[in-house]
């Protein structure tokens, strides 16, 4: 497998191989900077014992999910040192020699540890300027045995982010007007799938011709993202691409996924996003996808439906089947979701 990291490191690379030329839509206006910053959710208020503060925070969460599908979370309880350590260990993984990384190269979408390039290199006609490492960390914890100390850091990180994810899920449940434990029970979150993903985008000599990750929405309920301070993430908001440049220090970016859209019967739509590349520095993002149990059938929450006023807008599908469909195909916008939409 040819990884972009080694390609980018070859001395005389001043143009990209044609395999990486991403067809651009020349009619599309360039991404712009958001006029108002993206919503901020204070996690400590969502769990506050003061009912007024709590309901106000839930209201803000509801608006953020409805209008944006994207927000930053502060006061989330995950130590900053741990977040930095995860970024550092992830970087160390990519700095291992090709020989050392070989054992982890992906063979199958169900491998619990997958080191690969582009999105689905067996199917992609155009390759994306991105290498990745994907690790299933829940319900079973996995981790490469290199670099030294990765395992301890990742185990702690997955535990701490899981607490955050569960807190957010019960808040989302409440902001949908459901019992706070509704989502957790309906989708068997005790056995919920958590996938840790490191995206590695090396400098690209022709960044305007290549794409790091094409427009897509994420599977699962929501995704937590941190990065190494280099921008490149763009989200689609009210039909336009926006740069996500500055985020608050020590915050997580959260974006809603396809299964939250299904579960909320379209009230909280999954948000489309993409990653562009630059010609000077490596960008790294560390992502945690939080999903239902693989065996859960995901359908709109029964309590939100009404045969006449609010019929189900999505057909039920087992999360495992959805994941297989998404990971085994091309990554194009929200086309996977279209297959379960009524
Ligand atoms: C993803 C993703 C964006 C980024 O991994 O699904 O959208 O900024 N990543 O790397
Ligand atoms: Ni994504």
CSV table of N, CA and C in Angstrom, one decimal, residues 56-217:
chain,number,residue,atom,x,y,z
A,56,UNK,N,-31.5,25.6,30.7
A,56,UNK,CA,-31.0,26.6,29.7
A,56,UNK,C,-30.0,25.9,28.8
A,57,UNK,N,-29.1,25.1,29.4
A,57,UNK,CA,-28.0,24.5,28.7
A,57,UNK,C,-28.6,23.5,27.7
A,58,UNK,N,-29.7,22.8,28.1
A,58,UNK,CA,-30.4,21.8,27.2
A,58,UNK,C,-31.0,22.5,26.0
A,59,UNK,N,-31.5,23.7,26.3
A,59,UNK,CA,-32.1,24.5,25.2
A,59,UNK,C,-31.1,24.8,24.2
A,60,UNK,N,-29.9,25.2,24.7
A,60,UNK,CA,-28.8,25.6,23.8
A,60,UNK,C,-28.3,24.4,23.0
A,61,UNK,N,-28.3,23.2,23.7
A,61,UNK,CA,-27.9,22.0,23.0
A,61,UNK,C,-28.9,21.6,21.9
A,62,UNK,N,-30.2,21.8,22.2
A,62,UNK,CA,-31.2,21.5,21.2
A,62,UNK,C,-31.0,22.4,20.0
A,63,UNK,N,-30.8,23.7,20.2
A,63,UNK,CA,-30.6,24.6,19.1
A,63,UNK,C,-29.4,24.3,18.3
A,64,UNK,N,-28.3,24.0,19.0
A,64,UNK,CA,-27.0,23.6,18.3
A,64,UNK,C,-27.2,22.4,17.4
A,65,UNK,N,-28.0,21.4,17.9
A,65,UNK,CA,-28.2,20.1,17.2
A,65,UNK,C,-29.1,20.4,16.0
A,66,UNK,N,-30.1,21.2,16.2
A,66,UNK,CA,-31.1,21.5,15.1
A,66,UNK,C,-30.5,22.4,14.0
A,67,UNK,N,-29.9,23.5,14.5
A,67,UNK,CA,-29.5,24.5,13.5
A,67,UNK,C,-28.1,24.2,12.9
A,68,UNK,N,-27.2,23.5,13.6
A,68,UNK,CA,-25.8,23.3,13.2
A,68,UNK,C,-25.4,21.9,13.0
A,69,UNK,N,-25.8,21.0,13.9
A,69,UNK,CA,-25.3,19.7,14.0
A,69,UNK,C,-23.8,19.7,14.3
A,70,UNK,N,-23.4,20.8,14.9
A,70,UNK,CA,-22.0,21.0,15.1
A,70,UNK,C,-21.8,21.9,16.3
A,71,UNK,N,-21.0,21.6,17.2
A,71,UNK,CA,-20.7,22.5,18.3
A,71,UNK,C,-19.4,22.2,19.1
A,72,UNK,N,-18.9,23.1,19.8
A,72,UNK,CA,-17.7,22.8,20.7
A,72,UNK,C,-18.2,22.6,22.1
A,73,UNK,N,-17.6,21.7,22.8
A,73,UNK,CA,-17.9,21.4,24.2
A,73,UNK,C,-16.8,21.8,25.1
A,74,UNK,N,-17.1,22.6,26.1
A,74,UNK,CA,-16.0,23.0,27.1
A,74,UNK,C,-16.4,22.5,28.4
A,75,UNK,N,-15.5,22.5,29.4
A,75,UNK,CA,-15.7,22.0,30.7
A,75,UNK,C,-16.2,20.6,30.7
A,76,UNK,N,-15.6,19.7,29.9
A,76,UNK,CA,-16.0,18.4,29.6
A,76,UNK,C,-15.4,17.3,30.5
A,77,UNK,N,-14.5,17.7,31.3
A,77,UNK,CA,-14.0,16.7,32.3
A,77,UNK,C,-12.8,15.9,31.8
A,78,UNK,N,-12.5,15.9,30.5
A,78,UNK,CA,-11.4,15.1,30.0
A,78,UNK,C,-10.1,16.0,30.2
A,79,UNK,N,-9.1,15.5,30.9
A,79,UNK,CA,-7.9,16.3,31.2
A,79,UNK,C,-7.2,16.7,29.9
A,80,UNK,N,-6.7,18.0,29.9
A,80,UNK,CA,-6.1,18.5,28.7
A,80,UNK,C,-4.7,17.7,28.5
A,81,UNK,N,-4.1,17.4,29.5
A,81,UNK,CA,-2.8,16.6,29.4
A,81,UNK,C,-3.1,15.3,28.7
A,82,UNK,N,-4.2,14.7,29.0
A,82,UNK,CA,-4.5,13.4,28.3
A,82,UNK,C,-4.8,13.6,26.8
A,83,UNK,N,-5.5,14.7,26.5
A,83,UNK,CA,-5.8,15.0,25.1
A,83,UNK,C,-4.5,15.2,24.3
A,84,UNK,N,-3.6,16.0,25.0
A,84,UNK,CA,-2.3,16.2,24.3
A,84,UNK,C,-1.5,14.9,24.2
A,85,UNK,N,-1.6,14.0,25.2
A,85,UNK,CA,-0.8,12.8,25.1
A,85,UNK,C,-1.4,11.9,24.0
A,86,UNK,N,-2.7,11.9,23.8
A,86,UNK,CA,-3.3,11.1,22.7
A,86,UNK,C,-2.8,11.6,21.3
A,87,UNK,N,-2.7,12.9,21.2
A,87,UNK,CA,-2.2,13.5,20.0
A,87,UNK,C,-0.7,13.1,19.8
A,88,UNK,N,0.1,13.2,20.9
A,88,UNK,CA,1.5,12.8,20.8
A,88,UNK,C,1.7,11.4,20.4
A,89,UNK,N,1.0,10.5,21.1
A,89,UNK,CA,1.2,9.0,20.8
A,89,UNK,C,0.7,8.7,19.4
A,90,UNK,N,-0.4,9.4,18.9
A,90,UNK,CA,-0.8,9.2,17.6
A,90,UNK,C,0.2,9.6,16.6
A,91,UNK,N,0.9,10.7,16.8
A,91,UNK,CA,2.0,11.2,16.0
A,91,UNK,C,3.1,10.1,16.0
A,92,UNK,N,3.4,9.6,17.2
A,92,UNK,CA,4.5,8.6,17.3
A,92,UNK,C,4.1,7.4,16.5
A,93,UNK,N,2.9,7.0,16.5
A,93,UNK,CA,2.5,5.8,15.7
A,93,UNK,C,2.9,6.1,14.2
A,94,UNK,N,2.5,7.2,13.7
A,94,UNK,CA,2.7,7.5,12.2
A,94,UNK,C,4.2,7.6,12.0
A,95,UNK,N,5.0,8.0,13.0
A,95,UNK,CA,6.4,8.1,12.8
A,95,UNK,C,7.2,6.8,12.9
A,96,UNK,N,6.5,5.7,13.2
A,96,UNK,CA,7.1,4.4,13.2
A,96,UNK,C,7.6,4.1,11.8
A,97,UNK,N,8.5,3.2,11.6
A,97,UNK,CA,8.9,2.8,10.3
A,97,UNK,C,7.8,2.0,9.6
A,98,UNK,N,7.9,2.0,8.2
A,98,UNK,CA,6.9,1.2,7.5
A,98,UNK,C,6.8,-0.2,7.9
A,99,UNK,N,8.0,-0.8,8.2
A,99,UNK,CA,8.1,-2.1,8.6
A,99,UNK,C,7.4,-2.4,10.0
A,100,UNK,N,7.5,-1.4,10.9
A,100,UNK,CA,6.8,-1.5,12.2
A,100,UNK,C,5.3,-1.4,12.0
A,101,UNK,N,4.9,-0.6,11.1
A,101,UNK,CA,3.4,-0.4,10.9
A,101,UNK,C,2.7,-1.5,10.1
A,102,UNK,N,3.6,-2.2,9.4
A,102,UNK,CA,3.0,-3.2,8.5
A,102,UNK,C,2.0,-4.2,9.1
A,103,UNK,N,2.3,-4.6,10.3
A,103,UNK,CA,1.3,-5.5,11.0
A,103,UNK,C,-0.1,-5.0,11.1
A,104,UNK,N,-0.2,-3.7,11.0
A,104,UNK,CA,-1.5,-3.1,11.3
A,104,UNK,C,-2.3,-2.7,10.0
A,105,UNK,N,-1.7,-3.0,8.9
A,105,UNK,CA,-2.3,-2.6,7.6
A,105,UNK,C,-3.7,-3.3,7.4
A,106,UNK,N,-4.6,-2.5,6.9
A,106,UNK,CA,-6.0,-3.1,6.9
A,106,UNK,C,-6.2,-4.1,5.8
A,107,UNK,N,-6.9,-5.1,6.2
A,107,UNK,CA,-7.2,-6.2,5.2
A,107,UNK,C,-8.7,-6.2,5.0
A,108,UNK,N,-9.5,-5.9,6.1
A,108,UNK,CA,-10.9,-6.1,6.1
A,108,UNK,C,-11.5,-5.0,6.9
A,109,UNK,N,-12.8,-4.6,6.5
A,109,UNK,CA,-13.4,-3.5,7.3
A,109,UNK,C,-13.7,-3.9,8.8
A,110,UNK,N,-13.7,-5.1,9.1
A,110,UNK,CA,-14.0,-5.5,10.4
A,110,UNK,C,-12.7,-5.8,11.3
A,111,UNK,N,-11.5,-5.6,10.7
A,111,UNK,CA,-10.3,-5.6,11.5
A,111,UNK,C,-10.4,-4.6,12.7
A,112,UNK,N,-10.2,-5.0,13.9
A,112,UNK,CA,-10.3,-4.0,15.0
A,112,UNK,C,-9.2,-2.9,15.0
A,113,UNK,N,-8.1,-3.2,14.3
A,113,UNK,CA,-7.1,-2.2,14.1
A,113,UNK,C,-6.8,-2.1,12.6
A,114,UNK,N,-7.0,-0.9,12.0
A,114,UNK,CA,-6.8,-0.7,10.6
A,114,UNK,C,-5.9,0.5,10.3
A,115,UNK,N,-4.8,0.3,9.8
A,115,UNK,CA,-3.9,1.3,9.3
A,115,UNK,C,-4.0,1.4,7.8
A,116,UNK,N,-4.4,2.5,7.2
A,116,UNK,CA,-4.6,2.5,5.8
A,116,UNK,C,-4.5,3.9,5.2
A,117,UNK,N,-4.9,4.1,4.0
A,117,UNK,CA,-4.8,5.4,3.3
A,117,UNK,C,-6.0,5.6,2.5
A,118,UNK,N,-6.3,6.9,2.2
A,118,UNK,CA,-7.5,7.4,1.5
A,118,UNK,C,-8.7,7.0,2.3
A,119,UNK,N,-9.8,6.6,1.7
A,119,UNK,CA,-10.9,6.1,2.6
A,119,UNK,C,-11.1,4.6,2.5
A,120,UNK,N,-11.3,4.2,1.2
A,120,UNK,CA,-11.5,2.7,1.0
A,120,UNK,C,-10.6,2.4,-0.2
A,121,UNK,N,-9.3,2.2,0.0
A,121,UNK,CA,-8.3,2.2,-1.1
A,121,UNK,C,-8.6,1.0,-2.1
A,122,UNK,N,-9.5,0.1,-1.7
A,122,UNK,CA,-9.9,-1.0,-2.7
A,122,UNK,C,-10.9,-0.4,-3.7
A,123,UNK,N,-11.6,0.6,-3.3
A,123,UNK,CA,-12.7,1.1,-4.1
A,123,UNK,C,-12.5,2.5,-4.7
A,124,UNK,N,-11.7,3.3,-4.0
A,124,UNK,CA,-11.6,4.7,-4.4
A,124,UNK,C,-11.0,4.8,-5.8
A,125,UNK,N,-11.6,5.6,-6.6
A,125,UNK,CA,-11.1,5.9,-7.9
A,125,UNK,C,-10.1,7.0,-7.8
A,126,UNK,N,-10.4,8.0,-7.0
A,126,UNK,CA,-9.5,9.1,-6.7
A,126,UNK,C,-9.1,8.8,-5.2
A,127,UNK,N,-7.8,9.0,-5.0
A,127,UNK,CA,-7.3,8.8,-3.6
A,127,UNK,C,-7.3,10.1,-2.9
A,128,UNK,N,-7.6,10.0,-1.6
A,128,UNK,CA,-7.6,11.2,-0.7
A,128,UNK,C,-6.2,11.3,-0.1
A,129,UNK,N,-5.9,12.6,0.2
A,129,UNK,CA,-4.6,12.9,0.7
A,129,UNK,C,-4.6,12.7,2.2
A,130,UNK,N,-4.7,11.4,2.6
A,130,UNK,CA,-4.9,11.1,4.0
A,130,UNK,C,-4.5,9.7,4.3
A,131,UNK,N,-3.7,9.5,5.4
A,131,UNK,CA,-3.5,8.2,5.9
A,131,UNK,C,-4.3,8.1,7.2
A,132,UNK,N,-4.7,6.9,7.7
A,132,UNK,CA,-5.5,6.8,8.9
A,132,UNK,C,-5.1,5.6,9.7
A,133,UNK,N,-5.5,5.7,11.0
A,133,UNK,CA,-5.4,4.6,11.9
A,133,UNK,C,-6.8,4.5,12.5
A,134,UNK,N,-7.4,3.4,12.4
A,134,UNK,CA,-8.8,3.2,13.0
A,134,UNK,C,-8.7,2.0,14.1
A,135,UNK,N,-9.2,2.3,15.2
A,135,UNK,CA,-9.1,1.3,16.3
A,135,UNK,C,-10.4,1.2,17.0
A,136,UNK,N,-11.0,0.0,17.1
A,136,UNK,CA,-12.2,-0.2,17.9
A,136,UNK,C,-11.8,-0.3,19.4
A,137,UNK,N,-12.3,0.7,20.2
A,137,UNK,CA,-11.9,0.7,21.6
A,137,UNK,C,-13.0,0.3,22.5
A,138,UNK,N,-14.2,0.1,22.0
A,138,UNK,CA,-15.3,-0.4,22.8
A,138,UNK,C,-16.4,-1.1,21.9
A,139,UNK,N,-17.1,-2.1,22.2
A,139,UNK,CA,-17.1,-2.8,23.5
A,139,UNK,C,-15.8,-3.6,23.9
A,140,UNK,N,-15.0,-3.9,22.9
A,140,UNK,CA,-13.7,-4.5,23.3
A,140,UNK,C,-12.6,-3.5,23.0
A,141,UNK,N,-11.7,-3.4,23.9
A,141,UNK,CA,-10.6,-2.5,23.8
A,141,UNK,C,-9.4,-3.1,23.0
A,142,UNK,N,-9.0,-2.4,21.9
A,142,UNK,CA,-7.8,-2.9,21.1
A,142,UNK,C,-6.8,-1.7,21.1
A,143,UNK,N,-5.6,-2.1,20.8
A,143,UNK,CA,-4.6,-1.0,20.6
A,143,UNK,C,-3.3,-1.7,20.0
A,144,UNK,N,-2.7,-1.0,19.1
A,144,UNK,CA,-1.4,-1.5,18.6
A,144,UNK,C,-0.4,-1.6,19.7
A,145,UNK,N,0.5,-2.5,19.6
A,145,UNK,CA,1.5,-2.7,20.7
A,145,UNK,C,2.7,-1.7,20.6
A,146,UNK,N,2.6,-0.8,19.6
A,146,UNK,CA,3.6,0.3,19.4
A,146,UNK,C,2.8,1.5,19.1
A,147,UNK,N,3.3,2.7,19.4
A,147,UNK,CA,4.5,3.0,20.2
A,147,UNK,C,4.4,2.7,21.7
A,148,UNK,N,5.5,2.8,22.4
A,148,UNK,CA,5.5,2.5,23.8
A,148,UNK,C,4.6,3.5,24.5
A,149,UNK,N,3.7,2.9,25.4
A,149,UNK,CA,2.8,3.8,26.2
A,149,UNK,C,1.5,4.2,25.5
A,150,UNK,N,1.3,3.8,24.2
A,150,UNK,CA,0.1,4.1,23.5
A,150,UNK,C,-1.1,3.5,24.2
A,151,UNK,N,-0.9,2.2,24.6
A,151,UNK,CA,-2.0,1.5,25.1
A,151,UNK,C,-2.6,2.1,26.4
A,152,UNK,N,-1.7,2.5,27.3
A,152,UNK,CA,-2.2,3.1,28.5
A,152,UNK,C,-3.0,4.4,28.3
A,153,UNK,N,-2.4,5.2,27.4
A,153,UNK,CA,-3.0,6.5,27.1
A,153,UNK,C,-4.3,6.3,26.4
A,154,UNK,N,-4.4,5.4,25.4
A,154,UNK,CA,-5.6,5.2,24.7
A,154,UNK,C,-6.7,4.6,25.6
A,155,UNK,N,-6.3,3.7,26.5
A,155,UNK,CA,-7.3,3.1,27.4
A,155,UNK,C,-8.0,4.2,28.3
A,156,UNK,N,-7.1,5.0,28.8
A,156,UNK,CA,-7.6,6.1,29.7
A,156,UNK,C,-8.5,7.1,28.9
A,157,UNK,N,-8.0,7.4,27.7
A,157,UNK,CA,-8.7,8.3,26.8
A,157,UNK,C,-10.1,7.8,26.4
A,158,UNK,N,-10.1,6.5,26.1
A,158,UNK,CA,-11.4,5.9,25.7
A,158,UNK,C,-12.4,5.9,26.9
A,159,UNK,N,-11.9,5.6,28.1
A,159,UNK,CA,-12.7,5.6,29.3
A,159,UNK,C,-13.3,7.0,29.6
A,160,UNK,N,-12.4,8.0,29.5
A,160,UNK,CA,-12.8,9.4,29.9
A,160,UNK,C,-13.8,10.0,28.8
A,161,UNK,N,-13.5,9.7,27.6
A,161,UNK,CA,-14.4,10.2,26.5
A,161,UNK,C,-15.7,9.5,26.5
A,162,UNK,N,-15.7,8.3,27.0
A,162,UNK,CA,-17.0,7.5,27.1
A,162,UNK,C,-17.9,8.1,28.1
A,163,UNK,N,-17.3,8.6,29.2
A,163,UNK,CA,-18.1,9.2,30.2
A,163,UNK,C,-18.7,10.5,29.6
A,164,UNK,N,-17.9,11.2,28.9
A,164,UNK,CA,-18.4,12.4,28.2
A,164,UNK,C,-19.5,12.1,27.2
A,165,UNK,N,-19.3,11.1,26.5
A,165,UNK,CA,-20.2,10.7,25.4
A,165,UNK,C,-21.6,10.3,26.1
A,166,UNK,N,-21.5,9.6,27.2
A,166,UNK,CA,-22.7,9.1,27.9
A,166,UNK,C,-23.5,10.3,28.4
A,167,UNK,N,-22.7,11.3,29.0
A,167,UNK,CA,-23.3,12.5,29.5
A,167,UNK,C,-24.0,13.3,28.4
A,168,UNK,N,-23.3,13.4,27.2
A,168,UNK,CA,-23.9,14.1,26.1
A,168,UNK,C,-25.2,13.3,25.6
A,169,UNK,N,-25.1,12.0,25.6
A,169,UNK,CA,-26.2,11.2,25.1
A,169,UNK,C,-27.5,11.4,26.0
A,170,UNK,N,-27.3,11.5,27.3
A,170,UNK,CA,-28.5,11.6,28.1
A,170,UNK,C,-29.0,13.1,28.0
A,171,UNK,N,-28.1,14.0,27.8
A,171,UNK,CA,-28.6,15.4,27.5
A,171,UNK,C,-29.3,15.5,26.2
A,172,UNK,N,-28.8,14.8,25.2
A,172,UNK,CA,-29.5,14.8,23.9
A,172,UNK,C,-30.9,14.1,24.0
A,173,UNK,N,-30.9,13.0,24.8
A,173,UNK,CA,-32.1,12.4,25.0
A,173,UNK,C,-33.2,13.3,25.6
A,174,UNK,N,-32.7,14.1,26.7
A,174,UNK,CA,-33.6,15.0,27.3
A,174,UNK,C,-34.0,16.2,26.4
A,175,UNK,N,-33.0,16.6,25.6
A,175,UNK,CA,-33.4,17.8,24.7
A,175,UNK,C,-34.3,17.3,23.6
A,176,UNK,N,-34.4,16.0,23.4
A,176,UNK,CA,-35.4,15.5,22.4
A,176,UNK,C,-36.8,15.3,23.1
A,177,UNK,N,-36.8,15.6,24.4
A,177,UNK,CA,-38.0,15.5,25.1
A,177,UNK,C,-38.2,14.1,25.6
A,178,UNK,N,-37.2,13.3,25.7
A,178,UNK,CA,-37.3,11.9,26.1
A,178,UNK,C,-36.7,11.8,27.5
A,179,UNK,N,-36.9,10.6,28.1
A,179,UNK,CA,-36.3,10.4,29.4
A,179,UNK,C,-34.7,10.3,29.2
A,180,UNK,N,-33.9,10.9,30.1
A,180,UNK,CA,-32.5,11.0,29.9
A,180,UNK,C,-31.8,9.6,29.6
A,181,UNK,N,-32.4,8.5,30.0
A,181,UNK,CA,-31.8,7.2,29.8
A,181,UNK,C,-32.4,6.5,28.5
A,182,UNK,N,-33.3,7.2,27.8
A,182,UNK,CA,-34.0,6.6,26.7
A,182,UNK,C,-33.0,6.1,25.6
A,183,UNK,N,-32.1,7.0,25.1
A,183,UNK,CA,-31.2,6.6,24.0
A,183,UNK,C,-30.3,5.4,24.5
A,184,UNK,N,-29.8,5.6,25.7
A,184,UNK,CA,-28.9,4.5,26.2
A,184,UNK,C,-29.6,3.2,26.2
A,185,UNK,N,-30.8,3.1,26.7
A,185,UNK,CA,-31.5,1.8,26.7
A,185,UNK,C,-31.9,1.4,25.3
A,186,UNK,N,-32.5,2.3,24.5
A,186,UNK,CA,-33.0,1.8,23.2
A,186,UNK,C,-31.9,1.3,22.3
A,187,UNK,N,-30.7,1.9,22.4
A,187,UNK,CA,-29.6,1.5,21.5
A,187,UNK,C,-28.5,0.7,22.2
A,188,UNK,N,-28.8,0.3,23.4
A,188,UNK,CA,-27.8,-0.6,24.1
A,188,UNK,C,-26.4,0.0,24.2
A,189,UNK,N,-26.3,1.2,24.7
A,189,UNK,CA,-25.1,1.9,24.7
A,189,UNK,C,-24.0,1.3,25.6
A,190,UNK,N,-24.4,0.4,26.5
A,190,UNK,CA,-23.5,-0.3,27.3
A,190,UNK,C,-22.5,-1.1,26.4
A,191,UNK,N,-23.1,-1.6,25.3
A,191,UNK,CA,-22.3,-2.3,24.4
A,191,UNK,C,-22.0,-1.5,23.1
A,192,UNK,N,-22.1,-0.2,23.3
A,192,UNK,CA,-22.0,0.7,22.1
A,192,UNK,C,-20.6,0.7,21.5
A,193,UNK,N,-20.6,0.9,20.2
A,193,UNK,CA,-19.3,0.8,19.4
A,193,UNK,C,-18.7,2.2,19.6
A,194,UNK,N,-17.4,2.1,19.9
A,194,UNK,CA,-16.6,3.4,19.9
A,194,UNK,C,-15.4,3.1,19.0
A,195,UNK,N,-15.2,3.9,18.0
A,195,UNK,CA,-14.0,3.8,17.1
A,195,UNK,C,-13.2,5.0,17.2
A,196,UNK,N,-11.9,4.8,17.5
A,196,UNK,CA,-10.9,5.9,17.6
A,196,UNK,C,-10.2,6.0,16.2
A,197,UNK,N,-10.2,7.2,15.7
A,197,UNK,CA,-9.6,7.3,14.4
A,197,UNK,C,-8.6,8.5,14.4
A,198,UNK,N,-7.4,8.2,13.9
A,198,UNK,CA,-6.4,9.3,13.7
A,198,UNK,C,-6.3,9.5,12.2
A,199,UNK,N,-6.6,10.8,11.8
A,199,UNK,CA,-6.4,11.2,10.4
A,199,UNK,C,-5.1,11.9,10.3
A,200,UNK,N,-4.3,11.5,9.3
A,200,UNK,CA,-3.0,12.1,9.2
A,200,UNK,C,-2.9,12.7,7.8
A,201,UNK,N,-2.8,14.1,7.7
A,201,UNK,CA,-2.8,14.8,6.4
A,201,UNK,C,-1.5,15.5,6.2
A,202,UNK,N,-0.5,14.9,5.5
A,202,UNK,CA,0.8,15.5,5.3
A,202,UNK,C,0.7,16.7,4.4
A,203,UNK,N,1.7,17.6,4.4
A,203,UNK,CA,1.7,18.7,3.5
A,203,UNK,C,1.5,18.2,2.0
A,204,UNK,N,0.8,18.9,1.2
A,204,UNK,CA,0.5,18.5,-0.1
A,204,UNK,C,1.0,19.6,-1.1
A,205,UNK,N,1.8,19.3,-2.1
A,205,UNK,CA,2.4,20.3,-3.0
A,205,UNK,C,1.3,21.1,-3.8
A,206,UNK,N,0.2,20.4,-4.0
A,206,UNK,CA,-0.9,21.1,-4.8
A,206,UNK,C,-2.2,21.0,-4.0
A,207,UNK,N,-2.3,21.7,-2.9
A,207,UNK,CA,-3.5,21.5,-2.0
A,207,UNK,C,-4.8,21.7,-2.7
A,208,UNK,N,-4.9,22.6,-3.6
A,208,UNK,CA,-6.1,22.9,-4.3
A,208,UNK,C,-6.6,21.8,-5.2
A,209,UNK,N,-5.7,20.9,-5.6
A,209,UNK,CA,-6.1,19.9,-6.5
A,209,UNK,C,-6.5,18.6,-5.7
A,210,UNK,N,-6.1,18.5,-4.5
A,210,UNK,CA,-6.3,17.3,-3.7
A,210,UNK,C,-7.4,17.5,-2.7
A,211,UNK,N,-7.8,16.4,-2.1
A,211,UNK,CA,-8.8,16.5,-1.0
A,211,UNK,C,-8.4,15.5,0.1
A,212,UNK,N,-8.5,16.0,1.4
A,212,UNK,CA,-8.1,15.2,2.5
A,212,UNK,C,-9.2,14.1,2.8
A,213,UNK,N,-10.4,14.6,2.9
A,213,UNK,CA,-11.6,13.7,3.1
A,213,UNK,C,-12.7,14.4,2.3
A,214,UNK,N,-13.4,13.7,1.5
A,214,UNK,CA,-14.5,14.4,0.7
A,214,UNK,C,-15.7,14.7,1.6
A,215,UNK,N,-16.7,15.4,1.1
A,215,UNK,CA,-17.9,15.7,1.9
A,215,UNK,C,-18.6,14.4,2.3
A,216,UNK,N,-18.9,14.3,3.5
A,216,UNK,CA,-19.5,13.1,4.0
A,216,UNK,C,-20.2,13.4,5.4
A,217,UNK,N,-21.1,12.5,5.8
A,217,UNK,CA,-21.6,12.6,7.2
A,217,UNK,C,-21.0,11.4,7.9
